[in-house]
XYZ file of C-alpha atoms in Angstrom:
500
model
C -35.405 -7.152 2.270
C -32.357 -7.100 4.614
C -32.778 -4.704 7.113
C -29.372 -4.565 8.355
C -27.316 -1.350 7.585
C -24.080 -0.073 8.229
C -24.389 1.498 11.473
C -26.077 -1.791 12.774
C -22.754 -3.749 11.697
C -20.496 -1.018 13.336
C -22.396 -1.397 16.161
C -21.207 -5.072 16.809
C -18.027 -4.890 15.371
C -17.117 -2.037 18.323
C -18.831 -4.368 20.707
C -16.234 -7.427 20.066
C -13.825 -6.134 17.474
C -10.780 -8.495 16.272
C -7.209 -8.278 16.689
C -6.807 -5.890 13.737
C -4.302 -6.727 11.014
C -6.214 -4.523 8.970
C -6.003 -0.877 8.083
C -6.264 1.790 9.224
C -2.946 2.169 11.622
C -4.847 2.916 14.252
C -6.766 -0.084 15.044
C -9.502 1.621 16.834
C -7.364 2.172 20.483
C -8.743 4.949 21.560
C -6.146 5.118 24.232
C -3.705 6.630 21.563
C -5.783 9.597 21.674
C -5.902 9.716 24.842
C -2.608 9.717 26.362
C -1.587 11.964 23.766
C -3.887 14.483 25.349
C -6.641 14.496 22.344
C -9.710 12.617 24.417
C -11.515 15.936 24.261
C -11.522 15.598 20.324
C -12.920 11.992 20.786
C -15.463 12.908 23.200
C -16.396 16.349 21.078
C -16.411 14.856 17.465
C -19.856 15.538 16.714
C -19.386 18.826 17.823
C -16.368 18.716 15.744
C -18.351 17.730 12.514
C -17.694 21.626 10.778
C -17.713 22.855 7.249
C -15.615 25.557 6.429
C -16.954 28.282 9.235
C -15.073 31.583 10.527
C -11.848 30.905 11.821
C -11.555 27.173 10.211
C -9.654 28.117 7.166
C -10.747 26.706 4.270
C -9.228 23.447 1.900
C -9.161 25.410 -1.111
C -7.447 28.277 -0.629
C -5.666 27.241 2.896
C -4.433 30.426 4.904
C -4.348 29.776 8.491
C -5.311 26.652 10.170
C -4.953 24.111 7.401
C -1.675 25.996 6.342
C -0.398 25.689 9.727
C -0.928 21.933 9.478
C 0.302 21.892 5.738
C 3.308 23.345 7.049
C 4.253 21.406 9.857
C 3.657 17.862 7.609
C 6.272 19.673 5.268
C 8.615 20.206 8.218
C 7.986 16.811 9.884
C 8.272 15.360 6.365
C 11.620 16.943 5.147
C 9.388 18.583 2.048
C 9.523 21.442 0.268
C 5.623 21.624 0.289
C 3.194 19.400 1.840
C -0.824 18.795 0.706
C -3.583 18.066 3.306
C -5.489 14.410 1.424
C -9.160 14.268 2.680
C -10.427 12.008 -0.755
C -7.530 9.184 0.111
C -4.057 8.798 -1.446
C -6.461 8.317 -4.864
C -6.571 11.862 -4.971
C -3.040 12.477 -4.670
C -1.880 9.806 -6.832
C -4.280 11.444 -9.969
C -3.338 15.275 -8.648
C 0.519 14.424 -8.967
C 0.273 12.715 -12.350
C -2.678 15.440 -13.807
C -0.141 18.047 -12.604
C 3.029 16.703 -14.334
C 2.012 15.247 -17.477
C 0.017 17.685 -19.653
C -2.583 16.432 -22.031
C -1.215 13.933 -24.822
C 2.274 13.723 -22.605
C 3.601 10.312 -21.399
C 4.184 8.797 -17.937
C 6.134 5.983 -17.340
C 4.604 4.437 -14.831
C 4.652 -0.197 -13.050
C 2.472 -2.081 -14.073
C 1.287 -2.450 -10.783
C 0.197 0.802 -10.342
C -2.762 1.706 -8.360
C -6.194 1.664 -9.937
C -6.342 6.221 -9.046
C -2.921 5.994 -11.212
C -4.933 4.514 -14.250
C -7.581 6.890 -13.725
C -5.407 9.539 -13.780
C -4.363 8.343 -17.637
C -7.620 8.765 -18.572
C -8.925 12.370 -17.184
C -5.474 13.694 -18.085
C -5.669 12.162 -21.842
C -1.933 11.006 -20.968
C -0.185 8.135 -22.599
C 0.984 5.329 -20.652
C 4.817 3.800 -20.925
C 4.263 0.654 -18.541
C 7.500 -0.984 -16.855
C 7.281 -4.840 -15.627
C 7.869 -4.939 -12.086
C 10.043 -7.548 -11.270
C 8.994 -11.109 -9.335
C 10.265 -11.894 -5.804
C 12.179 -15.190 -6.366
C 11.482 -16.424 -2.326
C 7.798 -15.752 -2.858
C 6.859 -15.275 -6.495
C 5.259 -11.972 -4.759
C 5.754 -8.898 -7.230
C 8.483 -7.062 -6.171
C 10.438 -3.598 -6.911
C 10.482 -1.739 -10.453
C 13.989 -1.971 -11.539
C 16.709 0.797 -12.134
C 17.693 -1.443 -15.207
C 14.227 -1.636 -16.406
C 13.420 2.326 -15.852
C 16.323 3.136 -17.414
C 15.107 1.162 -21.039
C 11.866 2.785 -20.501
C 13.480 5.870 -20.099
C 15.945 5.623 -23.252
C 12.936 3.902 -25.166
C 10.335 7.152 -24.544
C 12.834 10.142 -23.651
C 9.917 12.183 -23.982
C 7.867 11.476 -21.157
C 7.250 13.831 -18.401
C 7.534 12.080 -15.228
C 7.676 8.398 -13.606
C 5.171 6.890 -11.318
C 6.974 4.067 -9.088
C 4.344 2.181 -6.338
C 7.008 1.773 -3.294
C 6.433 -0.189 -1.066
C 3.821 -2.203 -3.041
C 0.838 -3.759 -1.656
C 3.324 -6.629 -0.333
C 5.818 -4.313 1.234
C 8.137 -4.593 -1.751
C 10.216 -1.566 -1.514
C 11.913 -0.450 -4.936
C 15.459 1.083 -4.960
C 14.108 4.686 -4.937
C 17.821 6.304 -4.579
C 18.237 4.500 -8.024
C 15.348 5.534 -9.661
C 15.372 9.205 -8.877
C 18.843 9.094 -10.151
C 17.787 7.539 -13.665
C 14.464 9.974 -14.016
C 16.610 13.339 -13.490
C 19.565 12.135 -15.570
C 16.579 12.086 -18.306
C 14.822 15.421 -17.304
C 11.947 13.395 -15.449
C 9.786 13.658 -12.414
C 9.759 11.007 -9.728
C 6.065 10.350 -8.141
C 6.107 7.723 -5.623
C 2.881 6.387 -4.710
C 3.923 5.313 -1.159
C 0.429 4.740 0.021
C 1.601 2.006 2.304
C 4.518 3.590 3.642
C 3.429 6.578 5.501
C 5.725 5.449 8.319
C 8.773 4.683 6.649
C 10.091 8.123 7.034
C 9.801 7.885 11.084
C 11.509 4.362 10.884
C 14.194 5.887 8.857
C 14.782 8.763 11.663
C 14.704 6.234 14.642
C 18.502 6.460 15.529
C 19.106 3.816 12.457
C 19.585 1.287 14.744
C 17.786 -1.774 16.472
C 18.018 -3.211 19.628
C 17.811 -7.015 19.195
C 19.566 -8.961 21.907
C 21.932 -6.857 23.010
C 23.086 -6.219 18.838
C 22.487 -2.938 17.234
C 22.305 -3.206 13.541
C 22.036 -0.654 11.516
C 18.771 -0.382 9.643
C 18.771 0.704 5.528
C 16.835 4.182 4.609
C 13.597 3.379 2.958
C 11.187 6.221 2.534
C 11.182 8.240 -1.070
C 11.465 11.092 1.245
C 15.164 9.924 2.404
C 15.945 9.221 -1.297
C 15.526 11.621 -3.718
C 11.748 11.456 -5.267
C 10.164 14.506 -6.116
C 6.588 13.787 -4.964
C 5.514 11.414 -2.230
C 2.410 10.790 -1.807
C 1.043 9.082 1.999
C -2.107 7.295 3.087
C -1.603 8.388 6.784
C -4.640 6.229 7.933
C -2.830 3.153 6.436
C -0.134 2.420 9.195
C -0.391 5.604 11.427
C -2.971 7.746 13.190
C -5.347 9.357 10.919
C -8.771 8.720 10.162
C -9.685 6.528 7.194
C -9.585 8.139 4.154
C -6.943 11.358 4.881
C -3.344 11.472 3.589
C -0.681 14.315 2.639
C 1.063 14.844 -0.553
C 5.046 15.907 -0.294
C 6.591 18.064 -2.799
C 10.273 17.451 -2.070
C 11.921 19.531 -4.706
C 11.701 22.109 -7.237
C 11.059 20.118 -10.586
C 7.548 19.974 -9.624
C 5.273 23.107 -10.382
C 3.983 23.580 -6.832
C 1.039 25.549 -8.429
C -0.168 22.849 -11.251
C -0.368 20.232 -8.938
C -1.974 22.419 -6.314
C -4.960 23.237 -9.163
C -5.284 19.566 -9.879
C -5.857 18.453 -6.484
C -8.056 21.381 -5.755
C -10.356 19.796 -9.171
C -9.786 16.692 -7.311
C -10.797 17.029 -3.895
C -14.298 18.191 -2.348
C -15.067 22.001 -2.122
C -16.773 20.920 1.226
C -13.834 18.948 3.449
C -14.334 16.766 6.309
C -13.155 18.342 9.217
C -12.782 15.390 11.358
C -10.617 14.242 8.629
C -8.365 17.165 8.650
C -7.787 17.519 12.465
C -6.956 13.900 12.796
C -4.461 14.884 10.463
C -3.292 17.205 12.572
C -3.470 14.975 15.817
C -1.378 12.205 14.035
C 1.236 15.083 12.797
C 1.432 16.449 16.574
C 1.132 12.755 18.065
C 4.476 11.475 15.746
C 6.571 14.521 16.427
C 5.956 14.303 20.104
C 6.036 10.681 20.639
C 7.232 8.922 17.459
C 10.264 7.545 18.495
C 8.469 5.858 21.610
C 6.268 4.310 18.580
C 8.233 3.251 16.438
C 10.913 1.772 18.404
C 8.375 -0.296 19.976
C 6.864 -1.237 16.552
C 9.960 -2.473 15.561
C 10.349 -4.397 18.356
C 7.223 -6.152 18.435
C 8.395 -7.000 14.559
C 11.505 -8.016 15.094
C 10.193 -10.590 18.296
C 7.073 -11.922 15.383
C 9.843 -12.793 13.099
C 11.766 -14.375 15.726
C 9.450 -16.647 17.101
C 7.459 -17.265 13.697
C 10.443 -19.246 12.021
C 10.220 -21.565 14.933
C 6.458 -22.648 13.869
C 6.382 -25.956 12.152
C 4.637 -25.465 8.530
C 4.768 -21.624 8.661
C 6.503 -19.285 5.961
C 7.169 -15.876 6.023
C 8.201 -13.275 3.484
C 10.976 -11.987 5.295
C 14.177 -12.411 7.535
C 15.933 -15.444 6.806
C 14.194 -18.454 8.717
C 17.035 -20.356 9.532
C 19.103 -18.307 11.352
C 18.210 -16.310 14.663
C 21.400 -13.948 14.669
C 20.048 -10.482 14.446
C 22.850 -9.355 12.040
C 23.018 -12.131 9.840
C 18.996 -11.519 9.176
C 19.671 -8.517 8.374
C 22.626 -8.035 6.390
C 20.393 -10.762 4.063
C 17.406 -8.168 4.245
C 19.738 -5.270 2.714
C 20.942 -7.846 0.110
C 17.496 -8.077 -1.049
C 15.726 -5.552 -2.874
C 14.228 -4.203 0.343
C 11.229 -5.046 2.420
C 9.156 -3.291 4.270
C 8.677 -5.493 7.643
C 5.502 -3.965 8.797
C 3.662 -5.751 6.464
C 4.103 -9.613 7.573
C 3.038 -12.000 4.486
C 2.570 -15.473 5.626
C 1.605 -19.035 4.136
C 0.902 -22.741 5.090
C 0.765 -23.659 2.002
C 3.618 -26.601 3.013
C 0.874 -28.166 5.036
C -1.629 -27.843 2.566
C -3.662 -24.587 3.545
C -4.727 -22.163 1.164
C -4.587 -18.681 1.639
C -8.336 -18.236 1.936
C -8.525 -21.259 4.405
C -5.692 -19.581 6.518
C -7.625 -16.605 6.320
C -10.863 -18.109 7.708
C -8.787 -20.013 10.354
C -7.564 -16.520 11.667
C -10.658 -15.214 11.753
C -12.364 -18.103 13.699
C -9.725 -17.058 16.214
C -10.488 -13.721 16.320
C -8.162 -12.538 14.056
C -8.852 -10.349 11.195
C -6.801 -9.789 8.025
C -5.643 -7.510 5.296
C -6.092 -9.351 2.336
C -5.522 -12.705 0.495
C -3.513 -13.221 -2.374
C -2.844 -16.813 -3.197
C -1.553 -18.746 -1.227
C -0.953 -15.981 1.080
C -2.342 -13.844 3.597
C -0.959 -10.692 4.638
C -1.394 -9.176 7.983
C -0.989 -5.034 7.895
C 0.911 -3.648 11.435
C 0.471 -0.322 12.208
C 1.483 2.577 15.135
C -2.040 0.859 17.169
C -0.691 -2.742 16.878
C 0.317 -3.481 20.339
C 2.818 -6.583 21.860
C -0.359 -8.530 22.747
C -1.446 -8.498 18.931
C 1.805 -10.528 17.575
C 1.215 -12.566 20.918
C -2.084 -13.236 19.602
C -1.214 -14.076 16.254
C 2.311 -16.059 17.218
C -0.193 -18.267 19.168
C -2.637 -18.871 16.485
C -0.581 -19.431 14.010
C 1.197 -22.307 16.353
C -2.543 -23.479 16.989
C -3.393 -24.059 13.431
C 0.088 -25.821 13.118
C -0.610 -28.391 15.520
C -3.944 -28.905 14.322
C -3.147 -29.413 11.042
C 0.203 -31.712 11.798
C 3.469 -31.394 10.081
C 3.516 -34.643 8.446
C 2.351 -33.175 5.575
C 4.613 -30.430 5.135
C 5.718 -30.019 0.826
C 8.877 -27.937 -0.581
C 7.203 -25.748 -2.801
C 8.687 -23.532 -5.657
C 6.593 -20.232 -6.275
C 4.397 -20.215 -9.394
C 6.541 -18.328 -12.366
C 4.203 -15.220 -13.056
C 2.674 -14.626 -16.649
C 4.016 -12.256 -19.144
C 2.655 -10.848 -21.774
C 4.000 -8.030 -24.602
C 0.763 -6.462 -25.615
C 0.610 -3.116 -27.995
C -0.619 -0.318 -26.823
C -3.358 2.279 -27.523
C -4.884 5.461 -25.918
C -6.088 4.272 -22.906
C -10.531 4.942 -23.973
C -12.646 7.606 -22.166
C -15.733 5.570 -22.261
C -16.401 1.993 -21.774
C -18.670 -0.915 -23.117
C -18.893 -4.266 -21.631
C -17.991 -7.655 -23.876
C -17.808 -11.003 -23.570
C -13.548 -12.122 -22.164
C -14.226 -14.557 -25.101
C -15.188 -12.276 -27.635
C -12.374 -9.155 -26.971
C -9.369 -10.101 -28.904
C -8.048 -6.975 -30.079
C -9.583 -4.538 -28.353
C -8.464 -1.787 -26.047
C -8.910 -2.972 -22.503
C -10.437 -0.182 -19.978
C -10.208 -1.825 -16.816
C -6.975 -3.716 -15.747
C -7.099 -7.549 -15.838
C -5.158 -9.055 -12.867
C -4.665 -12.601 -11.655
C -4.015 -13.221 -8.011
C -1.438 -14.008 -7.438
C 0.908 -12.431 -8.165
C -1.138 -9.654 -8.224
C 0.475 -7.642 -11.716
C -1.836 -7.106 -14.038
C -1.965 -9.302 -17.043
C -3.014 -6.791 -19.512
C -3.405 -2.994 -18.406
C -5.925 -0.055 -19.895
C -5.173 0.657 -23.474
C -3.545 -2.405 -24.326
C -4.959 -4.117 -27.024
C -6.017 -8.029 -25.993
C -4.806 -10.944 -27.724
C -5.940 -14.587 -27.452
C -3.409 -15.778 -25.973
C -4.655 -13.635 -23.017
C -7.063 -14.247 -23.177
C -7.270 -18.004 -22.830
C -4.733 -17.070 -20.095
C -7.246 -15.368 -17.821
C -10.079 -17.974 -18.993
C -8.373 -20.936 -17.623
C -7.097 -19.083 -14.542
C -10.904 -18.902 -13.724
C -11.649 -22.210 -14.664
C -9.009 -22.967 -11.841
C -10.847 -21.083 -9.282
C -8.277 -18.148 -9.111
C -9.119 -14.800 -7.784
C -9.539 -12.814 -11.196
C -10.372 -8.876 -11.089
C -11.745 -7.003 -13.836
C -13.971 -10.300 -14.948
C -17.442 -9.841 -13.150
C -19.769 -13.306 -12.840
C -20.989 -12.923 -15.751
C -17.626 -13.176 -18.158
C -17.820 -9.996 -19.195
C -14.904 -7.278 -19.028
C -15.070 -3.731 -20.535
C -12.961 -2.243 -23.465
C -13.248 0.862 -25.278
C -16.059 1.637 -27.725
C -16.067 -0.507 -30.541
C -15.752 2.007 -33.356
């Protein structure tokens, strides 16, 4: 029996914790807290630890407190209405589609949707209309959701309710937002943007639009579905700012939504007993950006632009990102707006040239105290956030040089990315229950989990499509190949609907 438990590992990860590259936005600097004035909070949060007491307002039917806060995300946000997230962005993904779509209605929604977004499909009993994301030629990374694609989805199923869009993606692939808004209205259609990784793009897109890099100001494109037209936005604050892990707000920016509907499926959604903690840090990181978020973000943005700099000078190293061969500020950029956008916070890197997979990269990192968001492939991304600090990029500038040199660039290979797999499957009601099959035995059956191949990190076959060999041999010899291959467990098996 292992005796270790969670608060034992806490313990000595607090002791000696990594240069964080790794949600949440915060990275544990409790000095953020502090100069802001909100010590007290950190010294008092046991005390702090409420349920929904005299005075405290309560979650489900907010009147004071919470509203207060409510309102000033709304304000801060540019929103019509704003939702207080203590169950994660999960719950506002499912409360946004739940309260668009009625039952048997259809959302058009990427195939690269969040896992909350296909769990919404099934507790609303709502019929999917996926779109193909498209694939980032520099990277083979999956990229934005087209306007031309939308727009044949759109035409194809004029009855659907509302569009889901994932912008920026797990990458930092942003979508054309402006675009798609425009498409969905012209067909009487709600945008939802799951922007779970860009709570900060609408304080990047009020910094003075410009960047200081050399002496050049260039101006800087508007990113955040906030800025361009979406109807609902929903934020995982604790990704990239300063709340606590697991809180997030929900924007209502215009009237198409029913304010109401979506209000009564989040309330089904969310806990009748709220975390307090959760809910002021929510309120320190609304109070903290106001008052101090253009000291953060122009320094962010610094820091970024100085990593991207000096990262095209190490030998071996690629980055998703500003052109690496050319060190004029506007030149980088005015190839970054050519591009289907990309949101720079999230730095996606790869040796592959000198022979280094992503998961040895990732272990090299970590041997230098370095820790990670995830690994897709060949490469590993590294998540910024308002806590990174200078010293951080320093950190990881200098590592990344270290496992250069140790690895030599004699060996450095042009590589082209992998073409990504597509497949045209038909479609069914995505199942209510599940049962659990051999991969080798579920041709033609409706699929309940997604099946995704990293990378690029789509998935190959999404719920209620209906499997096909060729699939399936697909995803069999991807795991022969040692891929990383969700919604297989060890044993082969996946799960599909009921057989009937």
């Amino acid at each position: 029996m292992n005796n270790k438990t969670i608060i034992d590992f806490l313990y000595e990860y607090a002791k000696a914790p990594p240069v964080s590259f790794h949600m949440p936005g915060h990275k544990g600097r409790r000095e953020l807290y502090v100069k802001a004035g909100f010590g007290d909070f950190l010294q008092n949060i046991l005390s702090c630890d409420i349920t929904e007491i005299p005075g405290a307002d309560a979650l489900f039917c907010p009147e004071t407190t919470l509203r207060s806060v409510m309102d000033n995300y709304a304000d801060l946000y540019g929103a019509v209405h704003s939702e207080l997230l203590v169950n994660g962005s999960s719950a506002g993904v499912m409360a946004a589609v739940i309260g668009c779509v009625p039952v048997g209605g259809k959302l058009i929604l990427g195939r690269n949707s969040h896992h909350s977004a296909f769990s919404a499909l099934r507790l609303g009993g709502i019929n999917p209309v996926y779109v193909r994301p498209e694939t980032d030629p520099y990277s083979g990374l999956v990229s934005e959701i087209s306007p031309a694609a939308l727009r044949t989805a759109c035409q194809a199923d004029p009855d659907a309710e509302a569009v889901l869009v994932t912008s920026p993606n797990y990458y930092g692939m942003l979508s054309d937002i402006a675009s798609l808004a425009s498409i969905a209205h012209e067909h009487g259609m709600i945008l939802i943007v799951d922007q779970a990784h860009g709570a900060h793009l609408k304080f990047f897109d009020n910094d003075a639009t410009v960047l200081r890099d050399e002496g050049a100001y260039v101006p800087f494109p508007y990113h955040s579905a906030e800025s361009l037209g979406a109807d609902i936005v929903i934020n995982s604050t604790h990704k990239t700012l300063l709340s606590f892990t697991g809180s997030g707000i929900l924007n209502i920016c215009s009237d198409r939504p029913d304010i109401a509907q979506v209000s009564d499926a989040l309330r089904m959604l969310q806990t009748t007993s709220p975390s307090y903690l959760l809910m002021a840090s929510l309120d320190i990181n609304e109070r903290i950006m106001r008052r101090y978020g253009q000291a953060i973000i122009s320094g962010w943005r610094d820091d970024l632009m100085r990593f991207y700099r000096r990262a095209r000078r190490i030998n071996g190293l690629s980055v998703v990102g500003p052109s690496q061969n050319n060190d004029d500020a506007e030149a980088v950029f005015s190839m970054y707006r050519a591009r289907t956008g990309l949101d720079l916070t999230k730095i996606n890197i790869s040796m592959a040239g000198l022979g280094i997979s992503g998961e040895q990269l990732d272990r090299e990192l970590r041997h230098r105290g370095i820790i990670s968001e995830m690994v897709h492939g060949e490469y590993v991304m590294l998540m910024t956030g308002a806590g990174s600090i200078s010293s951080d990029y320093d950190r990881l500038l200098d590592s990344l040089a270290d496992i250069s040199d140790n690895y030599g660039i004699s060996r450095i290979q042009k590589r082209k990315p992998r073409p990504s797999a597509e497949f045209y499957l038909d479609s069914a009601t995505v199942p209510f229950e599940a049962v659990s099959v051999p991969l080798y035995s579920a041709d033609g059956m409706v699929l309940y989990d997604p099946l995704i191949v990293y990378p690029p990190g789509t998935p190959i076959a999404c719920p209620g499509e209906i499997l096909t060999l060729e699939v399936i041999s697909y995803i069999s010899e991807a795991i022969s190949r040692g891929e990383k291959v969700t919604g297989v467990d060890e044993e082969g098996m996946i799960r599909v609907g009921p057989v009937r």
